[in-house]
Coordinates of C-alpha atoms in Angstrom, one line a residue:
Chain B
X732 CA 0.0 0.0 0.0
X733 CA 1.6 3.3 -1.0
X734 CA 1.1 6.0 1.6
X735 CA -0.1 9.4 0.5
X736 CA 2.7 11.8 0.9
X737 CA 2.3 14.4 3.6
X738 CA 4.3 17.7 3.3
X739 CA 4.4 20.5 5.7
X740 CA 3.8 23.7 3.7
X741 CA 3.8 26.0 6.8
X742 CA 5.5 25.1 10.0
X743 CA 4.6 26.9 13.3
X744 CA 7.0 29.8 12.6
X745 CA 5.9 30.3 9.1
X746 CA 2.2 30.1 10.1
X747 CA 2.8 32.8 12.8
X748 CA 4.5 35.0 10.2
X749 CA 1.6 34.5 7.7
X750 CA -0.9 35.6 10.4
X751 CA 1.2 38.7 11.2
X752 CA 1.3 39.6 7.5
X753 CA -2.5 39.0 7.2
X754 CA -3.2 41.2 10.3
X755 CA -1.2 44.1 8.7
X756 CA -2.9 43.6 5.3
X757 CA -6.4 43.6 6.9
X758 CA -5.7 46.9 8.7
X759 CA -4.4 48.4 5.5
X760 CA -7.4 47.2 3.5
X761 CA -9.9 48.5 6.1
X762 CA -8.0 51.9 6.5
X763 CA -7.6 51.3 10.2
X764 CA -9.8 49.5 12.7
X765 CA -12.7 51.8 13.3
X766 CA -15.5 49.7 11.8
X767 CA -13.6 46.5 11.6
X768 CA -15.3 43.2 12.6
X769 CA -13.6 39.8 12.2
X770 CA -15.9 36.8 11.7
X771 CA -14.3 33.4 11.8
X772 CA -16.0 30.5 10.1
X773 CA -16.4 27.4 12.3
X774 CA -14.2 25.7 13.3
X775 CA -10.6 26.7 12.5
X776 CA -11.5 30.0 11.0
X777 CA -12.7 31.0 14.5
X778 CA -9.3 30.3 16.0
X779 CA -7.5 32.1 13.2
X780 CA -9.8 35.2 13.5
X781 CA -9.1 35.2 17.3
X782 CA -5.3 35.2 16.7
X783 CA -5.4 37.9 14.0
X784 CA -7.6 40.1 16.2
X785 CA -5.1 39.7 19.1
X786 CA -2.2 40.6 16.7
X787 CA -4.1 43.8 15.6
X788 CA -5.0 44.6 19.2
X789 CA -1.4 44.4 20.5
X790 CA -0.1 46.3 17.5
X791 CA -2.7 49.1 17.5
X792 CA -3.9 49.2 21.1
X793 CA -7.5 48.9 20.2
X794 CA -10.3 46.3 20.7
X795 CA -11.3 44.4 17.6
X796 CA -14.8 42.9 17.8
X797 CA -15.0 39.3 16.5
X798 CA -17.6 36.6 16.1
X799 CA -18.1 33.1 14.9
X800 CA -20.2 31.8 12.1
X801 CA -21.4 28.3 11.5
X802 CA -22.6 27.9 7.9
X803 CA -23.9 24.3 8.1
X804 CA -27.6 25.3 7.7
X805 CA -26.8 27.4 4.6
X806 CA -24.8 24.6 2.8
X807 CA -26.0 23.8 -0.7
X808 CA -25.2 20.0 -0.3
X809 CA -27.2 19.2 2.9
X810 CA -29.4 17.1 0.7
X811 CA -26.6 14.8 -0.3
X812 CA -24.5 14.5 2.8
X813 CA -25.1 11.2 4.7
X814 CA -25.6 11.7 8.4
X815 CA -26.1 15.4 9.0
X816 CA -23.1 17.5 10.1
X817 CA -22.8 18.7 13.6
X818 CA -23.7 22.4 13.9
X819 CA -21.4 24.7 15.7
X820 CA -22.2 28.0 17.5
X821 CA -22.9 31.2 15.7
X822 CA -22.4 34.4 17.6
X823 CA -21.9 37.9 16.2
X824 CA -20.7 41.0 18.1
X825 CA -23.8 43.1 17.8
X826 CA -25.3 44.9 14.8
X827 CA -23.3 44.6 11.6
X828 CA -24.8 47.6 9.9
X829 CA -22.1 50.1 8.8
X830 CA -19.3 47.7 9.7
X831 CA -16.5 46.4 7.6
X832 CA -16.8 42.6 8.1
X833 CA -13.8 40.5 7.3
X834 CA -14.6 36.8 7.0
X835 CA -11.7 34.6 8.2
X836 CA -11.3 31.0 7.1
X837 CA -8.5 28.5 7.0
X838 CA -8.7 27.2 3.5
X839 CA -10.3 28.7 0.4
X840 CA -11.1 25.9 -2.2
X841 CA -14.4 25.7 -4.1
X842 CA -15.8 28.9 -2.6
X843 CA -19.1 27.3 -1.5
X844 CA -18.4 27.9 2.2
X845 CA -17.9 31.6 1.5
X846 CA -21.1 31.7 -0.6
X847 CA -23.0 30.2 2.4
X848 CA -21.4 32.6 4.8
X849 CA -22.4 35.6 2.6
X850 CA -26.0 34.4 2.6
X851 CA -26.0 33.8 6.3
X852 CA -24.5 37.3 7.1
X853 CA -27.2 38.9 5.0
X854 CA -29.7 37.4 7.4
X855 CA -28.0 39.2 10.3
X856 CA -27.8 42.7 8.8
X857 CA -26.3 44.8 6.1
X858 CA -22.5 45.5 6.6
X859 CA -21.1 48.4 4.5
X860 CA -18.5 46.0 3.2
X861 CA -17.6 42.3 3.4
X862 CA -14.0 41.1 2.7
X863 CA -12.5 37.7 2.7
X864 CA -9.3 36.7 4.4
X865 CA -7.9 33.1 4.2
X866 CA -4.8 31.4 5.5
X867 CA -4.4 29.1 2.4
X868 CA -5.8 29.6 -1.1
X869 CA -5.6 26.2 -2.7
X870 CA -7.3 27.2 -6.0
X871 CA -10.1 25.0 -7.5
X872 CA -12.9 27.5 -7.3
X873 CA -16.4 26.5 -8.4
X874 CA -17.9 29.9 -7.8
X875 CA -16.8 33.5 -8.8
X876 CA -15.3 34.2 -5.3
X877 CA -11.8 35.5 -4.5
X878 CA -10.0 36.3 -1.3
X879 CA -8.8 39.9 -0.5
X880 CA -6.1 38.7 1.9
X881 CA -4.2 35.4 1.5
X882 CA -1.6 33.9 3.9
X883 CA -0.2 31.5 1.3
X884 CA -1.4 30.4 -2.1
X885 CA -0.7 26.7 -3.0
X886 CA -1.4 24.8 -6.2
X887 CA -3.3 21.6 -5.5
X888 CA -5.3 18.9 -7.3
X889 CA -8.9 18.1 -6.6
X890 CA -8.2 15.0 -4.6
X891 CA -5.5 16.6 -2.4
X892 CA -6.1 17.6 1.2
X893 CA -4.9 20.6 3.0
X894 CA -4.9 20.2 6.8
X895 CA -4.7 23.3 8.9
X896 CA -3.7 22.4 12.5
X897 CA -4.0 25.0 15.3
X898 CA -2.7 24.8 18.8
X899 CA -6.1 25.3 20.4
X900 CA -7.7 22.3 18.6
X901 CA -4.9 20.1 17.4
X902 CA -2.1 20.7 19.9
X903 CA 0.3 22.2 17.3
X904 CA 0.5 24.8 14.6
X905 CA 1.1 23.7 11.0
X906 CA -0.4 23.4 7.6
X907 CA 0.1 20.1 5.8
X908 CA -0.6 19.2 2.2
X909 CA -1.5 15.6 1.6
X910 CA -1.2 14.7 -2.0
X911 CA -3.8 12.2 -3.3
X912 CA -2.4 8.9 -4.4
X913 CA -3.2 8.2 -8.0
X914 CA -5.7 5.3 -8.1
X915 CA -4.0 2.1 -9.1
X916 CA -5.6 0.1 -11.9
X917 CA -6.8 -3.2 -10.4
X918 CA -6.2 -6.2 -12.5
Chain N
X898 CA -17.9 8.0 14.7
X899 CA -20.9 9.5 13.0
X900 CA -24.4 8.7 14.4
X901 CA -27.5 9.2 12.4
X902 CA -31.2 9.0 13.1
X903 CA -32.4 7.1 10.1
X904 CA -35.7 7.7 8.4
X905 CA -38.4 8.0 11.1
X906 CA -38.8 9.1 14.7
X907 CA -41.4 6.8 16.2
X908 CA -40.3 6.9 19.8
X909 CA -37.4 7.0 22.2
X910 CA -37.5 3.3 23.0
X911 CA -35.6 2.3 19.8
X912 CA -33.0 5.1 20.1
X913 CA -29.5 4.7 21.6
X914 CA -28.3 7.2 24.3
X915 CA -25.9 8.5 21.6
X916 CA -28.8 9.2 19.2
X917 CA -30.7 11.0 22.0
X918 CA -27.7 13.1 22.8
X919 CA -27.2 13.9 19.2
X920 CA -30.7 15.4 19.0
X921 CA -30.2 17.4 22.2
X922 CA -26.8 18.6 21.1
X923 CA -28.2 19.6 17.7
X924 CA -31.1 21.5 19.4
X925 CA -28.6 23.9 21.1
X926 CA -27.7 25.9 17.9
X927 CA -31.3 25.9 16.9
X928 CA -32.3 27.7 20.1
X929 CA -30.2 30.6 18.8
X930 CA -32.0 30.6 15.4
X931 CA -35.2 31.7 17.1
X932 CA -33.4 34.6 18.7
X933 CA -32.0 36.0 15.4
X934 CA -33.3 39.1 13.7
X935 CA -34.4 36.9 10.8
X936 CA -35.7 33.7 12.5
X937 CA -35.1 31.5 9.6
X938 CA -32.4 29.3 8.1
X939 CA -32.5 27.7 4.6
X940 CA -31.7 24.1 5.7
X941 CA -35.0 22.6 4.6
X942 CA -35.8 24.9 1.7
X943 CA -37.9 23.1 -0.9
X944 CA -39.0 20.4 1.5
X945 CA -42.7 19.9 1.9
X946 CA -44.0 18.7 5.3
X947 CA -47.5 17.6 6.1
X948 CA -48.7 17.9 9.7
X949 CA -51.3 15.2 9.8
X950 CA -53.3 15.5 13.0
X951 CA -56.0 12.9 13.8
X952 CA -56.3 14.2 17.4
X953 CA -56.7 17.7 18.7
X954 CA -53.4 19.6 19.5
X955 CA -52.5 23.2 19.9
X956 CA -49.0 23.4 21.4
X957 CA -47.5 20.5 19.6
X958 CA -48.9 21.4 16.2
X959 CA -48.0 25.0 16.4
X960 CA -44.5 24.1 17.8
X961 CA -43.9 21.8 14.8
X962 CA -45.2 24.4 12.4
X963 CA -42.8 27.1 13.8
X964 CA -39.9 24.6 13.7
X965 CA -40.7 23.7 10.0
X966 CA -41.1 27.4 9.0
X967 CA -37.9 28.4 10.7
X968 CA -36.1 25.8 8.6
X969 CA -37.7 27.2 5.5
X970 CA -39.8 24.1 4.7
X971 CA -43.3 24.4 3.1
X972 CA -46.0 23.2 5.4
X973 CA -49.5 21.9 5.1
X974 CA -51.8 21.2 8.0
X975 CA -54.3 18.4 7.7
X976 CA -56.8 17.8 10.5
X977 CA -58.9 14.6 10.5
X978 CA -62.1 16.4 10.9
X979 CA -63.0 18.2 7.6
X980 CA -60.8 15.8 5.5
X981 CA -61.5 12.7 3.6
X982 CA -60.6 10.8 6.8
X983 CA -64.0 11.5 8.1
X984 CA -65.3 9.9 4.9
X985 CA -63.7 6.6 5.8
X986 CA -60.4 6.8 4.0
X987 CA -57.7 4.6 5.6
X988 CA -54.5 6.0 7.1
X989 CA -52.3 4.5 4.4
X990 CA -54.5 5.8 1.6
X991 CA -54.5 9.3 3.0
X992 CA -50.7 9.2 3.3
X993 CA -50.2 7.7 -0.2
X994 CA -52.4 10.4 -1.7
X995 CA -50.3 13.0 0.0
X996 CA -47.1 11.3 -1.3
X997 CA -48.5 11.4 -4.8
X998 CA -48.4 15.2 -4.4
X999 CA -44.6 14.8 -3.7
X1000 CA -44.3 15.5 0.0
X1001 CA -41.1 14.8 1.9
X1002 CA -42.0 14.4 5.6
X1003 CA -45.1 13.6 7.6
X1004 CA -45.6 14.8 11.2
X1005 CA -48.4 12.7 12.6
X1006 CA -50.5 12.6 15.7
X1007 CA -52.9 9.6 15.9
X1008 CA -55.2 8.1 18.4
X1009 CA -53.9 4.5 17.8
X1010 CA -50.7 3.3 19.5
X1011 CA -48.2 2.2 16.9
X1012 CA -49.7 4.3 14.1
X1013 CA -46.4 6.2 13.4
X1014 CA -44.3 3.1 13.0
X1015 CA -47.1 1.5 10.9
X1016 CA -47.1 4.4 8.5
X1017 CA -43.3 4.8 8.5
X1018 CA -43.0 1.3 7.2
X1019 CA -45.4 1.9 4.4
X1020 CA -44.4 5.3 2.9
X1021 CA -41.2 6.7 1.6
X1022 CA -41.5 10.0 3.4
X1023 CA -39.9 10.6 6.8
X1024 CA -42.4 10.1 9.6
X1025 CA -42.2 11.9 12.9
X1026 CA -44.5 10.8 15.7
X1027 CA -46.2 13.7 17.3
X1028 CA -48.0 11.4 19.7
X1029 CA -49.6 8.0 18.9
X1030 CA -52.3 6.7 21.3
X1031 CA -50.8 5.5 24.6
X1032 CA -47.5 4.6 23.0
X1033 CA -45.0 7.5 22.7
X1034 CA -44.7 11.3 22.2
X1035 CA -40.9 11.4 21.6
X1036 CA -40.5 15.1 20.9
X1037 CA -42.2 16.0 24.2
X1038 CA -39.8 13.8 26.1
X1039 CA -36.9 15.3 24.1
X1040 CA -37.9 18.8 25.1
X1041 CA -38.2 17.7 28.7
X1042 CA -34.7 16.3 28.5
X1043 CA -33.3 19.4 27.0
X1044 CA -35.0 21.6 29.6
X1045 CA -33.5 19.4 32.4
X1046 CA -30.1 19.5 30.8
X1047 CA -30.2 23.3 30.5
X1048 CA -31.1 23.5 34.2
X1049 CA -28.8 20.9 35.7
X1050 CA -26.1 20.5 33.1
X1051 CA -26.7 16.8 33.0
X1052 CA -29.4 14.1 33.1
X1053 CA -27.4 11.2 34.7
X1054 CA -28.2 10.9 38.4
X1055 CA -31.2 13.2 38.4
X1056 CA -34.2 11.9 40.3
X1057 CA -37.4 12.6 38.2
X1058 CA -40.9 11.6 39.3
X1059 CA -43.8 11.5 36.9
X1060 CA -47.0 12.3 38.8
X1061 CA -50.6 11.5 37.7
X1062 CA -52.1 9.5 34.9
X1063 CA -49.2 7.4 33.9
X1064 CA -51.4 4.7 32.5
X1065 CA -52.8 6.7 29.6
X1066 CA -49.8 8.9 29.1
X1067 CA -47.5 8.6 26.0
X1068 CA -45.6 11.5 27.5
X1069 CA -44.8 9.4 30.5
X1070 CA -43.7 6.4 28.4
X1071 CA -41.3 8.5 26.3
X1072 CA -40.0 10.2 29.3
X1073 CA -39.3 6.9 31.1
X1074 CA -37.4 5.6 28.0
X1075 CA -35.4 8.8 27.5
X1076 CA -34.6 9.5 31.2
X1077 CA -33.5 5.9 31.9
X1078 CA -31.4 5.7 28.8
X1079 CA -29.5 8.8 29.8
X1080 CA -29.0 7.6 33.4
X1081 CA -31.6 9.4 35.4
X1082 CA -33.5 7.7 38.2
X1083 CA -37.2 7.6 37.4
X1084 CA -40.3 7.2 39.7
X1085 CA -44.0 7.4 39.1
X1086 CA -46.7 8.5 41.5
X1087 CA -50.5 8.3 41.2
X1088 CA -53.5 6.3 42.1
X1089 CA -52.9 2.7 41.4
X1090 CA -55.8 2.7 39.0
X1091 CA -53.8 5.1 36.8
X1092 CA -50.4 3.4 37.0
X1093 CA -49.7 0.7 34.4
X1094 CA -49.4 -2.8 36.0
X1095 CA -45.8 -4.0 36.1
X1096 CA -44.3 -0.5 35.6
X1097 CA -41.6 -1.5 38.1
X1098 CA -40.2 -3.7 35.4
X1099 CA -39.1 -0.7 33.4
X1100 CA -36.7 0.1 36.3
X1101 CA -39.1 2.7 37.8
X1102 CA -39.8 3.3 41.5
X1103 CA -43.5 3.6 42.5
X1104 CA -44.7 6.1 45.1
X1105 CA -48.3 5.8 46.4
X1106 CA -48.1 9.1 48.2
X1107 CA -47.1 12.4 46.5
X1108 CA -45.5 13.5 49.8
X1109 CA -43.0 10.7 49.6
X1110 CA -42.3 11.5 45.9
X1111 CA -41.6 15.1 46.9
X1112 CA -39.2 14.0 49.6
X1113 CA -37.3 11.9 47.1
X1114 CA -37.1 13.8 43.8
X1115 CA -35.3 16.7 42.2
X1116 CA -37.9 17.1 39.5
X1117 CA -41.6 16.6 39.4
X1118 CA -43.1 16.2 35.9
X1119 CA -46.8 16.7 36.5
X1120 CA -49.0 14.9 34.0
X1121 CA -52.4 16.2 32.8
X1122 CA -55.3 14.4 34.3
X1123 CA -57.5 13.7 31.4
X1124 CA -61.0 14.6 32.5
X1125 CA -62.6 11.8 30.4
X1126 CA -60.7 9.3 32.7
X1127 CA -62.9 10.4 35.6
X1128 CA -66.0 9.6 33.7
X1129 CA -64.5 6.2 32.9
X1130 CA -64.3 5.5 36.6
X1131 CA -60.5 5.6 37.1
X1132 CA -60.8 8.2 39.9
X1133 CA -63.8 9.0 42.2
X1134 CA -63.7 12.8 41.7
X1135 CA -61.4 15.6 40.6
X1136 CA -61.7 17.2 44.0
X1137 CA -60.5 14.1 45.7
X1138 CA -57.7 13.7 43.2
X1139 CA -56.5 17.2 44.0
X1140 CA -56.7 16.6 47.7
X1141 CA -54.7 13.4 47.5
X1142 CA -52.3 13.8 44.5
X1143 CA -52.4 17.6 43.7
X1144 CA -49.0 19.2 43.5
X1145 CA -49.5 22.1 45.9
X1146 CA -47.3 24.8 47.4
X1147 CA -48.0 23.4 50.9
X1148 CA -46.7 20.0 49.9
X1149 CA -43.6 21.4 48.1
X1150 CA -42.7 23.5 51.2
X1151 CA -41.9 20.2 53.0
X1152 CA -39.3 19.2 50.3
X1153 CA -35.8 18.9 51.6
X1154 CA -34.6 20.9 48.6
X1155 CA -36.0 22.9 45.7
X1156 CA -38.1 20.8 43.3
X1157 CA -38.2 21.7 39.6
X1158 CA -41.7 21.6 38.3
X1159 CA -42.5 20.5 34.7
X1160 CA -45.8 20.0 33.0
X1161 CA -46.4 19.0 29.3
X1162 CA -49.6 21.1 29.1
X1163 CA -52.4 21.8 28.8
X1164 CA -52.7 22.3 32.6
X1165 CA -55.8 21.8 34.7
X1166 CA -55.1 24.3 37.4
X1167 CA -56.5 23.2 40.6
X1168 CA -56.7 19.5 39.6
X1169 CA -53.2 18.1 39.2
X1170 CA -51.3 21.3 39.9
X1171 CA -51.8 24.4 42.1
X1172 CA -51.5 27.8 40.3
X1173 CA -48.9 28.9 42.9
X1174 CA -46.7 26.0 41.8
X1175 CA -47.3 26.3 38.1
X1176 CA -46.4 30.0 38.2
X1177 CA -43.8 29.6 41.0
X1178 CA -40.0 30.3 40.8
X1179 CA -39.2 26.6 40.3
X1180 CA -41.5 26.1 37.4
X1181 CA -39.8 25.5 34.0
X1182 CA -43.1 25.0 32.2
X1183 CA -42.6 27.9 29.7
X1184 CA -39.0 26.9 29.1
X1185 CA -40.3 23.5 28.0
X1186 CA -42.4 25.3 25.4
X1187 CA -39.5 27.4 24.1
X1188 CA -37.3 24.3 23.9
X1189 CA -40.0 22.4 22.1
X1190 CA -39.4 24.5 18.9
X1191 CA -35.6 23.9 19.1
X1192 CA -35.9 20.2 19.6
X1193 CA -38.3 19.8 16.8
X1194 CA -36.0 21.8 14.5
X1195 CA -33.2 19.4 15.4
X1196 CA -35.3 16.3 14.7
X1197 CA -36.5 17.7 11.3
X1198 CA -33.0 18.7 10.4
X1199 CA -31.5 15.3 11.3
X1200 CA -34.2 13.3 9.6
X1201 CA -34.6 15.2 6.4
X1202 CA -33.5 13.1 3.5
X1203 CA -32.7 10.2 5.9
X1204 CA -33.2 6.7 4.5
X1205 CA -33.9 3.3 6.1
X1206 CA -30.3 2.2 5.4
X1207 CA -29.0 5.0 7.6
X1208 CA -31.2 3.8 10.4
X1209 CA -29.9 0.3 10.1
X1210 CA -26.3 1.6 10.0
X1211 CA -27.0 3.8 13.0
X1212 CA -28.3 0.8 15.0
X1213 CA -25.1 -1.0 14.3
X1214 CA -23.3 2.0 15.7
X1215 CA -21.9 3.3 12.5
X1216 CA -23.3 5.2 9.5
X1217 CA -21.9 5.5 6.0
X1218 CA -20.1 8.7 5.2

């Protein structure tokens, strides 16, 4: 049995540098922090949003409101998934009207999660602007959606897997790329 | 490991503790949906759900309808009176005709025990039991469990006593299954004529005096005394019932610690429960109603699109991905 090859594309230090770079890019994009709200997508996006918010806070000496969004109930494939996915918590920091909302997620792939997040946010209010910030952009979009801030872009194939590991949930920080093993032809 | 619910919800007796906990855990995020500015999520968009009620119901039917609408499903209410049921159509014919109009789920209340399972085995749509005869009323017991878990943070180890007409109560049966599966201690209390014979075999303690039950329990779930039972001779009079078994403030004052009061509704104030108790500080009766919508949303969400294969897989303790 050949093992799929697992490569670390960001180690803990590189991940930390990427988050620092993303924090700076977000503040530049939002022209400061006045109306800024970070919304992490469950689950790892929530941890990343928390870390980026802390980086901005320690750099600028301000409080950055943040929230968590679970998009399960807005998925377009609920019909076809087997047992229903577990739903995480959704909590937003107050009214989003006139805010610049930055959606934070770990990996941007097909774009369907972001589509669901946009629909869900619309049910909570009307932000003046919504941007997208992701740690890894792995290509492979199925919808016309692009990120405004990207930690690292990686070329991948459809069957590959990108694992984002964070200290809070996984015990360590890293991003691994697991290449799909080409299917062997059975005799 | 992924746990599913399968195609139908006919009762709590066939469910595993994991499946019951899955429903309760799933209900948590649905509580928040009802607090949003737009109280609606698109999870069941395009699904058609028929609420088929062969018996009168206000709370349960409205609660299901809110749950369905907040999940964006399309709903139709069919009551037995004023439908072709009153012209003698059989249950299966009624349901097959509804299915011919391409429905997805049926929420049914029926006066016959076993009606939900009977129907679930004969139609493709998901069937949810909203009360069948004296058998089960699973969503009521689930909302009771959720309310207790909210209040105590756990079910295991709680002492819960069901007081009143246990014999005719599907709420009691579902509660006994759910509570014992999750590790609570369960007792029943009522006149012997209203307790099922052999109830002890379900692992339930029996109290003949409500005073003794109050000394023992953390929670009293007060069942409705169905007035037609008196006419059938199960109890001598409502006044005597209240005097002997009524849950009153005077009786609760003698409890060694606070007793949480539940009631599935509709209440007969001054028969099984005193108004001062029903409206008192330890009553969670309205929390039960609020939780009912969340629990029913969870059940609808988990069952939608579910197939019998998933139920079988869930029973084996695994489900296909």
